[in-house]
mmCIF file of C-alpha atoms in Angstrom:
data_model
loop_
_atom_site.group_PDB
_atom_site.id
_atom_site.type_symbol
_atom_site.label_atom_id
_atom_site.label_comp_id
_atom_site.label_asym_id
_atom_site.label_seq_id
_atom_site.Cartn_x
_atom_site.Cartn_y
_atom_site.Cartn_z
ATOM 1 C CA VAL Y 67 0.000 0.000 0.000
ATOM 2 C CA GLU Y 68 1.359 3.397 -0.960
ATOM 3 C CA GLN Y 69 0.072 6.663 0.483
ATOM 4 C CA LYS Y 70 -0.603 9.494 -1.945
ATOM 5 C CA LYS Y 71 -1.861 13.039 -1.577
ATOM 6 C CA MET Y 72 -5.539 13.554 -2.377
ATOM 7 C CA ARG Y 73 -7.648 16.624 -2.877
ATOM 8 C CA GLN Y 74 -10.268 16.666 -0.081
ATOM 9 C CA TRP Y 75 -13.034 18.875 1.191
ATOM 10 C CA CYS Y 76 -12.230 20.241 4.649
ATOM 11 C CA LEU Y 77 -14.227 22.020 7.323
ATOM 12 C CA ARG Y 78 -11.806 24.747 8.439
ATOM 13 C CA VAL Y 79 -12.330 24.339 12.192
ATOM 14 C CA SER Y 80 -8.707 25.383 12.801
ATOM 15 C CA ALA Y 81 -9.757 28.983 12.029
ATOM 16 C CA TYR Y 82 -11.941 28.895 15.156
ATOM 17 C CA ALA Y 83 -9.407 27.292 17.526
ATOM 18 C CA GLU Y 84 -9.142 30.284 19.873
ATOM 19 C CA ARG Y 85 -12.921 30.783 19.984
ATOM 20 C CA LEU Y 86 -13.387 27.091 20.780
ATOM 21 C CA LEU Y 87 -10.931 27.433 23.672
ATOM 22 C CA GLU Y 88 -12.652 30.532 25.036
ATOM 23 C CA GLY Y 89 -16.049 28.869 24.693
ATOM 24 C CA LEU Y 90 -15.051 26.066 27.060
ATOM 25 C CA ASP Y 91 -15.314 28.554 29.947
ATOM 26 C CA LYS Y 92 -18.975 29.194 29.130
ATOM 27 C CA ILE Y 93 -20.344 25.650 28.970
ATOM 28 C CA GLU Y 94 -21.345 23.291 31.775
ATOM 29 C CA TRP Y 95 -19.037 20.381 31.112
ATOM 30 C CA THR Y 96 -16.900 18.528 33.655
ATOM 31 C CA ASP Y 97 -13.406 19.870 34.252
ATOM 32 C CA SER Y 98 -11.867 16.624 32.980
ATOM 33 C CA LEU Y 99 -13.771 16.830 29.695
ATOM 34 C CA LYS Y 100 -12.816 20.485 29.259
ATOM 35 C CA GLU Y 101 -9.162 19.611 29.847
ATOM 36 C CA THR Y 102 -9.393 16.862 27.225
ATOM 37 C CA GLN Y 103 -10.772 19.407 24.753
ATOM 38 C CA ARG Y 104 -8.010 21.909 25.579
ATOM 39 C CA ASN Y 105 -5.391 19.246 24.935
ATOM 40 C CA TRP Y 106 -7.117 18.293 21.667
ATOM 41 C CA ILE Y 107 -7.028 21.926 20.487
ATOM 42 C CA GLY Y 108 -3.430 22.109 21.697
ATOM 43 C CA ARG Y 109 -2.630 25.825 21.927
ATOM 44 C CA SER Y 110 1.114 26.521 22.067
ATOM 45 C CA GLU Y 111 2.904 29.871 22.137
ATOM 46 C CA GLY Y 112 6.257 30.126 20.414
ATOM 47 C CA ALA Y 113 8.112 31.595 17.494
ATOM 48 C CA VAL Y 114 8.598 31.034 13.794
ATOM 49 C CA MET Y 115 12.314 31.201 12.983
ATOM 50 C CA HIS Y 116 13.953 31.630 9.590
ATOM 51 C CA PHE Y 117 16.860 29.424 8.548
ATOM 52 C CA ARG Y 118 18.896 29.812 5.357
ATOM 53 C CA THR Y 119 20.878 27.178 3.518
ATOM 54 C CA GLN Y 120 24.325 27.795 2.067
ATOM 55 C CA GLU Y 121 22.564 28.272 -1.266
ATOM 56 C CA GLU Y 122 20.505 31.149 0.223
ATOM 57 C CA MET Y 123 17.258 29.170 0.231
ATOM 58 C CA GLU Y 124 15.118 30.061 3.258
ATOM 59 C CA PHE Y 125 12.755 27.841 5.243
ATOM 60 C CA ASP Y 126 10.899 28.270 8.537
ATOM 61 C CA ILE Y 127 10.504 26.234 11.707
ATOM 62 C CA PHE Y 128 8.090 26.677 14.614
ATOM 63 C CA THR Y 129 9.346 26.195 18.158
ATOM 64 C CA THR Y 130 7.949 26.688 21.651
ATOM 65 C CA ARG Y 131 11.524 26.629 23.015
ATOM 66 C CA ALA Y 132 13.301 29.583 21.440
ATOM 67 C CA ASP Y 133 15.564 29.519 24.505
ATOM 68 C CA THR Y 134 17.241 26.374 23.108
ATOM 69 C CA ILE Y 135 18.495 28.087 19.938
ATOM 70 C CA PHE Y 136 22.147 27.690 20.982
ATOM 71 C CA GLY Y 137 21.684 23.933 21.416
ATOM 72 C CA VAL Y 138 20.642 23.329 17.800
ATOM 73 C CA THR Y 139 23.120 20.936 16.167
ATOM 74 C CA PHE Y 140 21.126 19.758 13.116
ATOM 75 C CA MET Y 141 17.845 20.305 11.271
ATOM 76 C CA VAL Y 142 15.224 17.689 10.366
ATOM 77 C CA LEU Y 143 12.606 17.796 7.607
ATOM 78 C CA ALA Y 144 9.463 15.683 7.337
ATOM 79 C CA PRO Y 145 9.661 13.352 4.310
ATOM 80 C CA GLU Y 146 6.568 15.100 2.865
ATOM 81 C CA SER Y 147 8.082 18.566 3.152
ATOM 82 C CA GLU Y 148 8.026 20.506 -0.106
ATOM 83 C CA ILE Y 149 11.625 21.608 0.389
ATOM 84 C CA VAL Y 150 13.093 18.086 0.596
ATOM 85 C CA GLU Y 151 13.606 18.028 -3.172
ATOM 86 C CA GLN Y 152 15.190 21.487 -3.120
ATOM 87 C CA VAL Y 153 17.773 20.693 -0.435
ATOM 88 C CA THR Y 154 18.706 17.207 -1.653
ATOM 89 C CA THR Y 155 22.058 17.238 -3.437
ATOM 90 C CA VAL Y 156 22.824 15.178 -6.549
ATOM 91 C CA GLN Y 157 25.145 12.935 -4.539
ATOM 92 C CA GLN Y 158 22.405 12.116 -1.994
ATOM 93 C CA ARG Y 159 19.442 11.889 -4.370
ATOM 94 C CA ASP Y 160 19.301 8.087 -4.732
ATOM 95 C CA GLU Y 161 19.574 7.543 -0.981
ATOM 96 C CA VAL Y 162 16.911 10.182 -0.227
ATOM 97 C CA GLU Y 163 14.484 8.858 -2.843
ATOM 98 C CA ALA Y 164 14.843 5.322 -1.466
ATOM 99 C CA TYR Y 165 14.065 6.612 2.022
ATOM 100 C CA LEU Y 166 11.023 8.591 0.822
ATOM 101 C CA GLU Y 167 9.694 5.506 -0.970
ATOM 102 C CA LYS Y 168 10.036 3.493 2.238
ATOM 103 C CA THR Y 169 8.283 6.180 4.310
ATOM 104 C CA LYS Y 170 5.263 6.273 1.983
ATOM 105 C CA LYS Y 171 4.355 2.783 3.155
ATOM 106 C CA LYS Y 172 3.855 3.948 6.779
ATOM 107 C CA THR Y 173 0.765 5.659 8.155
ATOM 108 C CA GLU Y 174 1.120 8.746 10.333
ATOM 109 C CA ARG Y 175 -0.058 6.753 13.358
ATOM 110 C CA GLU Y 176 2.616 4.111 12.726
ATOM 111 C CA ARG Y 177 5.261 6.822 12.491
ATOM 112 C CA ILE Y 178 4.203 8.365 15.806
ATOM 113 C CA SER Y 179 4.235 5.028 17.659
ATOM 114 C CA ASP Y 180 7.414 3.665 16.027
ATOM 115 C CA LYS Y 181 10.422 4.304 18.282
ATOM 116 C CA SER Y 182 13.051 3.042 15.830
ATOM 117 C CA VAL Y 183 15.451 5.687 14.518
ATOM 118 C CA THR Y 184 15.675 6.182 10.768
ATOM 119 C CA GLY Y 185 16.774 9.070 8.578
ATOM 120 C CA VAL Y 186 18.911 10.221 5.683
ATOM 121 C CA PHE Y 187 21.214 13.206 5.188
ATOM 122 C CA SER Y 188 20.084 15.615 2.455
ATOM 123 C CA GLY Y 189 23.623 16.721 1.607
ATOM 124 C CA THR Y 190 22.819 20.366 2.417
ATOM 125 C CA TYR Y 191 23.593 22.541 5.450
ATOM 126 C CA ALA Y 192 21.564 25.327 7.059
ATOM 127 C CA ILE Y 193 23.224 28.357 8.635
ATOM 128 C CA HIS Y 194 22.573 28.999 12.322
ATOM 129 C CA PRO Y 195 20.904 32.457 12.501
ATOM 130 C CA PHE Y 196 22.885 33.481 15.636
ATOM 131 C CA THR Y 197 26.261 31.739 15.398
ATOM 132 C CA GLY Y 198 26.674 31.201 11.659
ATOM 133 C CA GLU Y 199 27.527 27.524 12.235
ATOM 134 C CA LYS Y 200 26.714 24.924 9.563
ATOM 135 C CA LEU Y 201 23.826 22.640 10.579
ATOM 136 C CA PRO Y 202 23.318 19.430 8.556
ATOM 137 C CA ILE Y 203 19.779 19.036 7.201
ATOM 138 C CA TRP Y 204 18.440 15.509 7.698
ATOM 139 C CA ILE Y 205 15.166 13.914 6.591
ATOM 140 C CA SER Y 206 13.357 11.641 9.058
ATOM 141 C CA ASP Y 207 9.872 10.212 9.515
ATOM 142 C CA TYR Y 208 9.705 11.231 13.189
ATOM 143 C CA VAL Y 209 8.936 14.760 11.969
ATOM 144 C CA LEU Y 210 5.375 15.148 10.665
ATOM 145 C CA ALA Y 211 4.262 17.632 8.034
ATOM 146 C CA GLY Y 212 0.877 18.287 9.662
ATOM 147 C CA TYR Y 213 2.108 20.288 12.647
ATOM 148 C CA GLY Y 214 4.172 23.461 12.491
ATOM 149 C CA THR Y 215 6.075 23.775 9.216
ATOM 150 C CA GLY Y 216 7.214 20.188 8.655
ATOM 151 C CA ALA Y 217 10.736 21.198 9.677
ATOM 152 C CA ILE Y 218 12.396 21.352 13.083
ATOM 153 C CA MET Y 219 15.549 22.686 14.680
ATOM 154 C CA ALA Y 220 16.877 19.680 16.565
ATOM 155 C CA VAL Y 221 18.056 20.251 20.139
ATOM 156 C CA PRO Y 222 19.147 16.752 21.203
ATOM 157 C CA ALA Y 223 20.163 17.703 24.753
ATOM 158 C CA HIS Y 224 16.589 18.710 25.586
ATOM 159 C CA ASP Y 225 14.282 16.636 23.377
ATOM 160 C CA SER Y 226 14.026 12.849 23.652
ATOM 161 C CA ARG Y 227 13.471 12.083 19.947
ATOM 162 C CA ASP Y 228 16.208 14.481 18.854
ATOM 163 C CA TYR Y 229 18.463 12.838 21.457
ATOM 164 C CA ALA Y 230 17.807 9.328 20.096
ATOM 165 C CA PHE Y 231 18.450 10.563 16.553
ATOM 166 C CA ALA Y 232 21.706 12.305 17.515
ATOM 167 C CA LYS Y 233 22.961 9.226 19.382
ATOM 168 C CA HIS Y 234 22.104 6.945 16.454
ATOM 169 C CA PHE Y 235 23.840 9.092 13.831
ATOM 170 C CA ASP Y 236 26.632 10.350 16.114
ATOM 171 C CA LEU Y 237 25.625 14.027 15.961
ATOM 172 C CA PRO Y 238 26.720 16.681 18.535
ATOM 173 C CA ILE Y 239 24.727 17.168 21.753
ATOM 174 C CA VAL Y 240 25.118 20.508 23.563
ATOM 175 C CA PRO Y 241 23.626 20.843 27.092
ATOM 176 C CA LEU Y 242 21.993 24.185 27.883
ATOM 177 C CA ILE Y 243 20.875 23.746 31.494
ATOM 178 C CA GLU Y 244 23.291 24.046 34.398
ATOM 179 C CA GLY Y 245 23.974 20.700 36.084
ATOM 180 C CA CYS Y 246 21.761 18.599 33.762
ATOM 181 C CA ASP Y 247 22.852 15.010 33.083
ATOM 182 C CA ILE Y 248 22.522 14.025 29.422
ATOM 183 C CA SER Y 249 24.759 10.962 29.517
ATOM 184 C CA GLU Y 250 21.831 8.531 29.186
ATOM 185 C CA GLU Y 251 18.843 10.634 28.108
ATOM 186 C CA SER Y 252 17.766 14.170 27.233
ATOM 187 C CA PHE Y 253 16.851 16.722 29.912
ATOM 188 C CA ASP Y 254 13.303 17.676 28.887
ATOM 189 C CA ALA Y 255 12.202 19.684 31.941
ATOM 190 C CA LYS Y 256 11.522 23.364 31.278
ATOM 191 C CA GLU Y 257 13.430 24.564 34.316
ATOM 192 C CA GLY Y 258 16.945 25.448 35.393
ATOM 193 C CA ILE Y 259 19.640 28.051 34.703
ATOM 194 C CA MET Y 260 20.866 28.582 31.129
ATOM 195 C CA ILE Y 261 24.469 27.809 30.078
ATOM 196 C CA ASN Y 262 26.280 27.660 26.712
ATOM 197 C CA SER Y 263 23.729 30.192 25.478
ATOM 198 C CA ASP Y 264 25.506 33.509 24.877
ATOM 199 C CA PHE Y 265 23.265 36.389 26.033
ATOM 200 C CA LEU Y 266 20.836 33.961 27.730
ATOM 201 C CA ASN Y 267 23.444 32.623 30.162
ATOM 202 C CA GLY Y 268 22.402 32.951 33.821
ATOM 203 C CA MET Y 269 18.681 33.324 33.051
ATOM 204 C CA THR Y 270 16.059 30.806 34.103
ATOM 205 C CA VAL Y 271 14.312 28.931 31.290
ATOM 206 C CA LYS Y 272 11.144 30.920 32.013
ATOM 207 C CA GLU Y 273 13.072 34.191 31.541
ATOM 208 C CA ALA Y 274 15.067 32.940 28.562
ATOM 209 C CA ILE Y 275 12.119 31.953 26.343
ATOM 210 C CA PRO Y 276 10.657 35.497 25.887
ATOM 211 C CA ALA Y 277 14.172 37.026 25.859
ATOM 212 C CA ALA Y 278 15.190 34.717 22.998
ATOM 213 C CA ILE Y 279 12.054 35.554 21.013
ATOM 214 C CA ASP Y 280 12.694 39.276 21.548
ATOM 215 C CA GLU Y 281 16.185 38.842 20.095
ATOM 216 C CA VAL Y 282 14.881 36.755 17.187
ATOM 217 C CA GLU Y 283 12.465 39.541 16.264
ATOM 218 C CA LYS Y 284 15.127 42.220 16.788
ATOM 219 C CA ARG Y 285 17.454 40.452 14.347
ATOM 220 C CA GLY Y 286 14.681 39.887 11.803
ATOM 221 C CA ALA Y 287 15.221 36.140 12.175
ATOM 222 C CA GLY Y 288 11.583 35.338 12.944
ATOM 223 C CA TYR Y 289 8.460 36.379 14.832
ATOM 224 C CA ARG Y 290 6.106 35.373 17.653
ATOM 225 C CA LYS Y 291 3.314 32.962 16.766
ATOM 226 C CA ILE Y 292 0.582 30.864 18.381
ATOM 227 C CA ASN Y 293 0.073 27.352 16.963
ATOM 228 C CA TYR Y 294 -2.725 24.839 17.467
ATOM 229 C CA ARG Y 295 -2.657 21.057 17.291
ATOM 230 C CA LEU Y 296 -6.269 21.049 16.059
ATOM 231 C CA ARG Y 297 -6.547 20.093 12.403
ATOM 232 C CA ASP Y 298 -9.218 20.727 9.810
ATOM 233 C CA ALA Y 299 -11.914 18.044 9.542
ATOM 234 C CA ILE Y 300 -11.699 16.102 6.273
ATOM 235 C CA PHE Y 301 -14.854 14.972 4.452
ATOM 236 C CA SER Y 302 -14.416 11.971 2.159
ATOM 237 C CA ARG Y 303 -16.180 12.272 -1.195
ATOM 238 C CA GLN Y 304 -16.106 8.706 -2.455
ATOM 239 C CA ARG Y 305 -18.110 7.482 -5.447
ATOM 240 C CA TYR Y 306 -20.652 5.448 -3.482
ATOM 241 C CA TRP Y 307 -20.385 6.707 0.079
ATOM 242 C CA GLY Y 308 -19.352 9.675 2.170
ATOM 243 C CA GLU Y 309 -20.969 12.503 4.093
ATOM 244 C CA PRO Y 310 -23.669 14.206 1.984
ATOM 245 C CA PHE Y 311 -23.178 17.944 2.356
ATOM 246 C CA PRO Y 312 -24.176 20.812 0.063
ATOM 247 C CA VAL Y 313 -21.592 22.994 -1.660
ATOM 248 C CA TYR Y 314 -22.281 26.189 -3.559
ATOM 249 C CA TYR Y 315 -19.894 28.539 -5.284
ATOM 250 C CA LYS Y 316 -19.692 32.247 -4.529
ATOM 251 C CA ASP Y 317 -17.370 34.366 -6.691
ATOM 252 C CA GLY Y 318 -15.694 31.180 -7.843
ATOM 253 C CA MET Y 319 -14.980 29.952 -4.295
ATOM 254 C CA PRO Y 320 -16.676 26.873 -2.783
ATOM 255 C CA SER Y 321 -18.791 27.508 0.326
ATOM 256 C CA LEU Y 322 -20.889 25.381 2.645
#
């Protein structure tokens, strides 16, 4: 079985994510059910950051941990990302295409639950927006295209999946929290005093997150953004079955 992209009708519920969150305070549901809904909507505050490749191509990532910018040692793209083809070098093309073909046979749920580490190097490097260091761009199925931008800045010292990937492919791991032990696993707690982080050194994580975003905006390297885990609802329009719903066109645009 091979997965392919399909054109689908969607109900754009993601446009109402904030209103849905606010509305939970006005309805008489149990606290546990409301909390489940909040987690389903998944509001997260963070920043979009711009990264450039050596060839001056730019792509964005979304992160809730801008404070970890100095711990980035590599980048990872989702296999479905539109920029995979652009960053793959001629030398790496066969290896990348073989990996993409293999990934197509997995469902998103299988990719989330699978703890095995797989990936392939694109052959291209991104430039760190603060230090100017070269960051190898990898492609791996543990990054999903549906959330954020389909690209991540990998901080292996403070993210468990990045840590496993870095250990597997022997990539650098830079600790950013004073006294944290990363010899066996990543330090994922959002607390502690910052180290190895230039102007963020000595701050608590809570202080460093907004300070890092301020600096990102000051340098023109990105901007603040709120993301939601909530996705648009897809309606299947099969030949013999599927939800019957009316569609009319207004000024050439489909409406419900």
